[in-house]
XYZ file of C-alpha atoms in Angstrom:
265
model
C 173.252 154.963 -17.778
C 176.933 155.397 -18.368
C 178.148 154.044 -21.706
C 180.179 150.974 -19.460
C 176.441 150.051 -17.582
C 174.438 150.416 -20.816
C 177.155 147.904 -22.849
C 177.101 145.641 -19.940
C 173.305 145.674 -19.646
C 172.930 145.282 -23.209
C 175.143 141.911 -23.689
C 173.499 140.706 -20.456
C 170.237 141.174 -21.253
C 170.383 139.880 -24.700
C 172.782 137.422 -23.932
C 170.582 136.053 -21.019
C 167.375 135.721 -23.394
C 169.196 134.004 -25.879
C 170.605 131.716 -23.327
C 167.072 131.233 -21.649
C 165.890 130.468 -25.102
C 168.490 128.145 -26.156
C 168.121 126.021 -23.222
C 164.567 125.342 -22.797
C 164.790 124.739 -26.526
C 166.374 122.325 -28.613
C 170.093 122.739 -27.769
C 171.866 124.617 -29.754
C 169.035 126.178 -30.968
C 167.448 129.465 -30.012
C 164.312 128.064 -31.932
C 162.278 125.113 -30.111
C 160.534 122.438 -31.412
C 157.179 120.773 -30.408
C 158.980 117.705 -28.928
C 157.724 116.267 -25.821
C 158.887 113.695 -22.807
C 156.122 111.740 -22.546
C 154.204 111.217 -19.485
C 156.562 110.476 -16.580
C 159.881 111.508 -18.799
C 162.722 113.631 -17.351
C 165.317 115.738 -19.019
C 168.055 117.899 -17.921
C 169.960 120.189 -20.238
C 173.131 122.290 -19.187
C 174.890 124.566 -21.443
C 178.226 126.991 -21.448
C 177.546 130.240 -23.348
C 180.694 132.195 -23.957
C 179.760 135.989 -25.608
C 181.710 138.789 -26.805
C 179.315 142.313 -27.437
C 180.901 145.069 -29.190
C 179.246 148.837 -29.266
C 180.510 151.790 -30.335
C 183.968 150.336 -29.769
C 183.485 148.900 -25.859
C 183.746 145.062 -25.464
C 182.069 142.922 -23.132
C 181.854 139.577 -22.249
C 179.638 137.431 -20.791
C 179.736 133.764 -19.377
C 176.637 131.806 -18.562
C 175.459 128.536 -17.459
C 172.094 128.025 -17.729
C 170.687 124.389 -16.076
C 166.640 123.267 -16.838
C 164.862 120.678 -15.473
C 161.911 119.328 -18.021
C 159.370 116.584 -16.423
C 156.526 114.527 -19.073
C 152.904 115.174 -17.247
C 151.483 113.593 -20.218
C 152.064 112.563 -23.460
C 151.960 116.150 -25.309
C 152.714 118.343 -21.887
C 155.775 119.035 -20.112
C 156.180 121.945 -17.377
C 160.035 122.857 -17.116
C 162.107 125.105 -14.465
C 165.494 126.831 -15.307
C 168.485 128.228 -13.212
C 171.068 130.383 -14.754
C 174.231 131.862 -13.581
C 176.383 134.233 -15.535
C 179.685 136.660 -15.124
C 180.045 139.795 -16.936
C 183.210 141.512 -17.858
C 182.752 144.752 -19.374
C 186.475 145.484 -19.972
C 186.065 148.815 -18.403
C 185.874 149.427 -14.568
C 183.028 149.524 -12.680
C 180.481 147.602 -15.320
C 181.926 144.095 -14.032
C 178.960 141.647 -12.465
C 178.000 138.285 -11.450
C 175.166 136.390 -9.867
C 171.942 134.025 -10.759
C 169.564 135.561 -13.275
C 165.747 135.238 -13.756
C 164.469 131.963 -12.630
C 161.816 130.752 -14.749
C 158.949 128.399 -15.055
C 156.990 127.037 -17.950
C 155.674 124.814 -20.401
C 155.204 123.209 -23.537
C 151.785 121.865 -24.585
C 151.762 119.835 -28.356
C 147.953 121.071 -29.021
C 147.330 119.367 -32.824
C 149.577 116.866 -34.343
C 148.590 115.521 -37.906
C 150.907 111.740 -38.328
C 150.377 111.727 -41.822
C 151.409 115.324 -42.796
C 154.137 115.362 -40.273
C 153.053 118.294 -39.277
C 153.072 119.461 -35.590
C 151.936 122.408 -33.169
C 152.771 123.716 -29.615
C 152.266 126.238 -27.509
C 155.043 127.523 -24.909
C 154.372 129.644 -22.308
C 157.057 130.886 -19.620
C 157.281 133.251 -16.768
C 160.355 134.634 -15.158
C 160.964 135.328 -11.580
C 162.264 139.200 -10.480
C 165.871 139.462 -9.466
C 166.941 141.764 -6.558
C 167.877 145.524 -7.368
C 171.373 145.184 -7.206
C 171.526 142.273 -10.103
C 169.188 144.009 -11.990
C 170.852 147.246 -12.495
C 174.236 145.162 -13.446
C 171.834 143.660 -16.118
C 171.693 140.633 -14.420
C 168.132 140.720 -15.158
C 164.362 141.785 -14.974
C 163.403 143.240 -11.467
C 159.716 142.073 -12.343
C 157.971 139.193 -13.062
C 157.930 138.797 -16.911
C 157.054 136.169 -19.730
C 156.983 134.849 -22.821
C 154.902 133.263 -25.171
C 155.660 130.964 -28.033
C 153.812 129.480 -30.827
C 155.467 126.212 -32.223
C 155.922 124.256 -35.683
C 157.599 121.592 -36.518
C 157.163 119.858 -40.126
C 159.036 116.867 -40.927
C 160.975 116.726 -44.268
C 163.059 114.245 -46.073
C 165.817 115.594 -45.045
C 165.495 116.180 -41.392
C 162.715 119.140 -39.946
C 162.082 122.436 -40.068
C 160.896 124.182 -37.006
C 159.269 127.425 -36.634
C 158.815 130.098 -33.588
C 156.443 132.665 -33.249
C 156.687 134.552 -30.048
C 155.930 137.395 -27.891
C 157.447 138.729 -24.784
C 157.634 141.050 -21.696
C 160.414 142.504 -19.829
C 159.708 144.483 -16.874
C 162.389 146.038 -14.854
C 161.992 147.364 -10.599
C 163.575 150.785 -12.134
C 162.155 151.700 -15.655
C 163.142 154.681 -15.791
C 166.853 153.025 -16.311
C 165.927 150.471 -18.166
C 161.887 151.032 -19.475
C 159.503 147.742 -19.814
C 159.648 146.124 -23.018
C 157.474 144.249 -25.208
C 159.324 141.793 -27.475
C 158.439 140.133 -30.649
C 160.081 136.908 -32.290
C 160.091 135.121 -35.434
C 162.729 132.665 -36.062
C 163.104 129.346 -38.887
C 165.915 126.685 -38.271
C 165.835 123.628 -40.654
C 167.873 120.430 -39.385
C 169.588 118.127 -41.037
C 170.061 114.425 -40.148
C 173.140 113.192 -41.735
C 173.152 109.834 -40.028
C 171.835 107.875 -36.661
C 173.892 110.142 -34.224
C 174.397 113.415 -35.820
C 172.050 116.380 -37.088
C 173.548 119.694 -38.142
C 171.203 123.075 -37.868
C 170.952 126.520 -39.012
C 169.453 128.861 -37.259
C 168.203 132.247 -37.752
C 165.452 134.980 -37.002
C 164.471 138.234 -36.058
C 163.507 140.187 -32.772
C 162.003 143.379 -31.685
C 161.800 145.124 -28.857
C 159.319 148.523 -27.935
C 159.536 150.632 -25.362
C 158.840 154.187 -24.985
C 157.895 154.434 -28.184
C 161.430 153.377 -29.639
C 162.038 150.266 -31.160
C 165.301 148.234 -31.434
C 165.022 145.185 -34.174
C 168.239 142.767 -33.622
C 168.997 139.428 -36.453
C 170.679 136.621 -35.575
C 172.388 133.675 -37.594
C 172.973 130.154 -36.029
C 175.755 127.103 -36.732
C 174.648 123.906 -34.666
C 176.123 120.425 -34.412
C 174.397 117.642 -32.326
C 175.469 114.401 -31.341
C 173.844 111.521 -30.293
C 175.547 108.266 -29.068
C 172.164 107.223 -27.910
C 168.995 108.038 -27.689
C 168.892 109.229 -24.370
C 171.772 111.755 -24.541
C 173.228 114.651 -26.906
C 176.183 116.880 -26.937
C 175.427 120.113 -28.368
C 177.853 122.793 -30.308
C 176.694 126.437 -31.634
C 178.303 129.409 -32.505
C 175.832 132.239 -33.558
C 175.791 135.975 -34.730
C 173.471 138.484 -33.440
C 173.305 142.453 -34.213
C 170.710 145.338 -33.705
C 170.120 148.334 -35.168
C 170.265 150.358 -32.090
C 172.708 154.047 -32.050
C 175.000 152.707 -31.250
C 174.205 149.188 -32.613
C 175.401 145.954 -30.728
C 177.080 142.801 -32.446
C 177.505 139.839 -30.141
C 179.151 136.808 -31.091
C 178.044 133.299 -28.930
C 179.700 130.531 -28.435
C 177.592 127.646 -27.070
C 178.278 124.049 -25.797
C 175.335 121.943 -24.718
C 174.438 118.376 -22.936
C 171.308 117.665 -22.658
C 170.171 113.905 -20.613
C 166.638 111.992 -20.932
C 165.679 109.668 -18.048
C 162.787 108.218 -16.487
């Protein structure tokens, strides 16, 4: 892959999971909570993601809006749907793309809960639809079905929460000899403050890996978040996080995220 396509894929591809994350998650967040709708409860969430990836001295930038639909079947299960569209500008010729990504389809089952402790579990599992050959090799996305799978906690403080992620994922790609299949793994913390009725302030942070071929490529990441509530039905969301690998050459991308996310029956 030329060194324009490989910085392109990269941003995209890391960009996009961070950006699937972050919206079927509690926005800004890349880590979720085990929050439900309730039975019959709707939710939409849109977000603007604005990122900036810089390897071995190329910069690219990326611009997605992801939109996901979340619907209650009961009181601890929700099944959710997502849409994303992003832009890519490499800042060299020929890596510049645009188009949908992976469509995707899940949910989030709240399996134990424990009122006294506070304490709270959930399991999240999510498959994502194959793009076409031509948006996968501008690192659009995966030309396979993939998936992911997330363990939840969330432990209420006196302060706020603290919510933790477990998860595994995998990426398969239509031409792996470009791009080989991937197993990912995930661990991320993110306490939350709640400095008064309408707002909550966050931090954010965790770890990834990715194998394949017998390489592996470990990437951190470090998250600012802001929420507003002016009821309880709606929230405006603000994040700007940090994420870098170790690859050769490494990636650092810097995000950039504005949220709204809507509760109705």
């Amino acid at each position: 892959m030329k060194s324009t396509q490989r910085i392109a894929a990269l941003v995209a591809l890391a960009a996009l999971a961070g950006s699937s994350a972050a919206a079927f998650a509690f926005q800004p967040l890349i880590t979720d909570d085990t929050g439900t709708q309730g039975s019959g409860g709707k939710q939409l969430e849109l977000a603007l993601n604005f990122d900036r990836a810089k390897s071995a001295g190329n910069l690219a930038r990326l611009h997605a809006l992801p939109l996901v639909y979340t619907r209650g079947l009961t009181e601890t299960l929700d099944v959710f749907a997502g849409l994303s569209y992003a832009r890519i500008r490499s800042g060299t010729g020929g890596g510049d793309a645009g188009g949908s990504t992976n469509p995707s389809f899940g949910a989030k089952w709240r399996f134990y809960e424990n009122q006294a402790g506070k304490t709270s579990f959930a399991l999240k599992p999510e498959i994502l639809f194959p793009v076409g050959a031509g948006r996968e090799s501008a690192g659009l996305g995966r030309g396979k079905t993939s998936g992911n799978l997330t363990l939840i906690l969330t432990q209420e403080v006196p302060f706020g929460a603290i919510h933790i992620n477990a998860g595994v994922g995998r990426d398969r790609y239509r031409d792996s000899s470009d791009i080989p299949d991937a197993t990912r793994t995930r661990a991320s913390l993110a306490p939350v403050w709640d400095l008064s009725q309408q707002w909550k302030l966050a931090l954010d942070l965790g770890t990834e890996s990715a194998h394949a071929q017998g390489a592996r490529v470990r990437s951190n990441f470090l998250e600012l978040g802001a929420i507003y509530s002016p009821g309880k039905n709606l929230d405006f969301a603000l994040g700007i996080l940090r994420a870098s690998d170790d690859d050769s050459p490494g990636t650092t991308t810097h995000t950039a995220t504005a949220g709204i996310t809507w509760r109705f029956e």
